[in-house]
Tab-separated table of C-alpha atoms in Angstrom:
chain	number	residue	atom	x	y	z
A	5	MET	CA	48.153	62.598	76.026
A	6	SER	CA	51.095	62.409	73.641
A	7	ARG	CA	53.771	59.843	73.775
A	8	PHE	CA	57.413	60.859	74.401
A	9	ASP	CA	59.426	60.550	71.182
A	10	PRO	CA	63.219	61.071	71.555
A	11	SER	CA	63.766	61.057	67.783
A	12	LYS	CA	61.917	64.380	67.483
A	13	ILE	CA	64.179	65.981	70.102
A	14	ILE	CA	67.338	64.638	68.455
A	15	GLY	CA	66.134	65.899	65.069
A	16	ARG	CA	65.566	69.390	66.449
A	17	LEU	CA	68.976	69.463	68.141
A	18	GLY	CA	70.657	68.415	64.889
A	19	GLY	CA	68.962	71.269	63.038
A	20	LEU	CA	69.994	73.728	65.730
A	21	ALA	CA	73.626	72.615	65.580
A	22	SER	CA	73.893	73.282	61.845
A	23	GLY	CA	72.354	76.775	62.072
A	24	GLY	CA	73.674	77.664	65.521
A	25	ALA	CA	77.340	78.181	64.592
A	26	PRO	CA	77.045	82.003	64.416
A	27	PHE	CA	75.443	82.037	67.859
A	28	ALA	CA	78.227	79.871	69.293
A	29	ALA	CA	80.893	82.099	67.731
A	30	GLY	CA	79.153	85.209	69.062
A	31	GLY	CA	78.974	83.671	72.534
A	32	ALA	CA	82.663	82.785	72.411
A	33	VAL	CA	83.563	86.347	71.378
A	34	LEU	CA	81.399	87.729	74.180
A	35	VAL	CA	82.969	85.471	76.825
A	36	GLY	CA	86.486	86.188	75.516
A	37	GLY	CA	85.824	89.931	75.524
A	38	PHE	CA	84.549	89.815	79.104
A	39	TYR	CA	87.631	87.818	80.176
A	40	ALA	CA	90.012	90.306	78.515
A	41	ALA	CA	88.182	93.321	79.969
A	42	SER	CA	88.190	91.922	83.499
A	43	ASN	CA	91.916	91.139	83.313
A	44	ALA	CA	92.805	94.534	81.789
A	45	VAL	CA	91.966	96.444	84.992
A	46	TYR	CA	93.828	96.354	88.306
A	47	THR	CA	93.470	98.336	91.523
A	48	VAL	CA	96.197	99.842	93.676
A	49	ASP	CA	94.946	100.204	97.248
A	50	ALA	CA	95.539	103.172	99.556
A	51	GLY	CA	99.027	103.147	101.038
A	52	HIS	CA	100.422	101.125	98.147
A	53	MET	CA	102.233	101.932	94.905
A	54	ALA	CA	102.729	99.792	91.828
A	55	ILE	CA	105.039	99.386	88.871
A	56	LYS	CA	104.351	97.357	85.739
A	57	TYR	CA	106.450	94.454	84.555
A	58	HIS	CA	106.230	93.988	80.781
A	59	ARG	CA	107.193	90.575	79.381
A	60	LEU	CA	109.025	92.095	76.407
A	61	SER	CA	110.681	95.231	77.834
A	62	GLY	CA	111.022	94.453	81.558
A	63	VAL	CA	110.222	96.729	84.499
A	64	GLY	CA	108.753	100.101	83.585
A	65	ALA	CA	109.905	103.431	85.009
A	66	THR	CA	106.422	104.769	85.806
A	67	VAL	CA	105.123	104.499	89.364
A	68	TYR	CA	101.353	104.112	89.734
A	69	ARG	CA	99.609	105.542	92.801
A	70	GLU	CA	96.374	104.330	94.339
A	71	GLY	CA	93.391	103.975	92.062
A	72	VAL	CA	92.199	101.934	89.096
A	73	HIS	CA	94.684	101.418	86.249
A	74	LEU	CA	94.738	99.592	82.910
A	75	ARG	CA	97.129	96.911	81.723
A	76	ILE	CA	97.548	94.673	78.704
A	77	PRO	CA	96.560	91.132	79.739
A	78	TRP	CA	99.351	88.538	79.614
A	79	PHE	CA	101.978	91.114	78.516
A	80	GLU	CA	101.900	93.332	81.610
A	81	ARG	CA	101.755	92.409	85.284
A	82	PRO	CA	101.487	94.921	88.148
A	83	ILE	CA	103.899	94.625	91.077
A	84	VAL	CA	102.323	96.275	94.137
A	85	PHE	CA	104.412	97.570	97.076
A	86	ASP	CA	103.309	98.613	100.555
A	87	VAL	CA	104.642	102.150	101.203
A	88	ARG	CA	102.781	102.973	104.419
A	89	ALA	CA	104.779	104.431	107.303
A	90	ARG	CA	105.043	101.969	110.173
A	91	PRO	CA	105.930	102.870	113.743
A	92	HIS	CA	109.264	101.635	114.994
A	93	THR	CA	109.893	101.471	118.728
A	94	MET	CA	113.343	101.358	120.244
A	95	THR	CA	113.755	100.204	123.840
A	96	SER	CA	116.819	101.015	125.887
A	97	LEU	CA	117.829	100.132	129.440
A	98	THR	CA	119.305	103.261	131.021
A	99	GLY	CA	120.599	104.278	134.454
A	100	SER	CA	119.073	107.280	136.247
A	101	LYS	CA	120.785	109.835	138.575
A	102	ASP	CA	119.968	107.752	141.631
A	103	LEU	CA	121.573	104.645	140.019
A	104	GLN	CA	118.356	102.808	139.200
A	105	MET	CA	117.888	101.010	135.889
A	106	VAL	CA	115.007	102.387	133.773
A	107	ASN	CA	113.527	101.111	130.504
A	108	ILE	CA	112.980	103.890	127.952
A	109	SER	CA	110.964	103.402	124.749
A	110	LEU	CA	110.830	105.793	121.821
């Protein structure tokens, strides 16, 4: 049975740190690319519409319908509006021919 020697582990970690810089840079590029790709896509749900606000030029003139759309992270931000038709009821208290009060809703 071998004896635990922490100096061997520390020596191996030191060697890995000197030669592991390309791996760390590649990992950082991979994580940064995933972050940018996930923030470059936004979804407009059914019954909604969107416009884009750009930090440099302001509100755009294009209206985006439902679906998946692309944006430039940090520079563009979607503003989503609900455009679904909603029922509106109007209630009125009205008199009938026999002088009774009746509630009517449309």
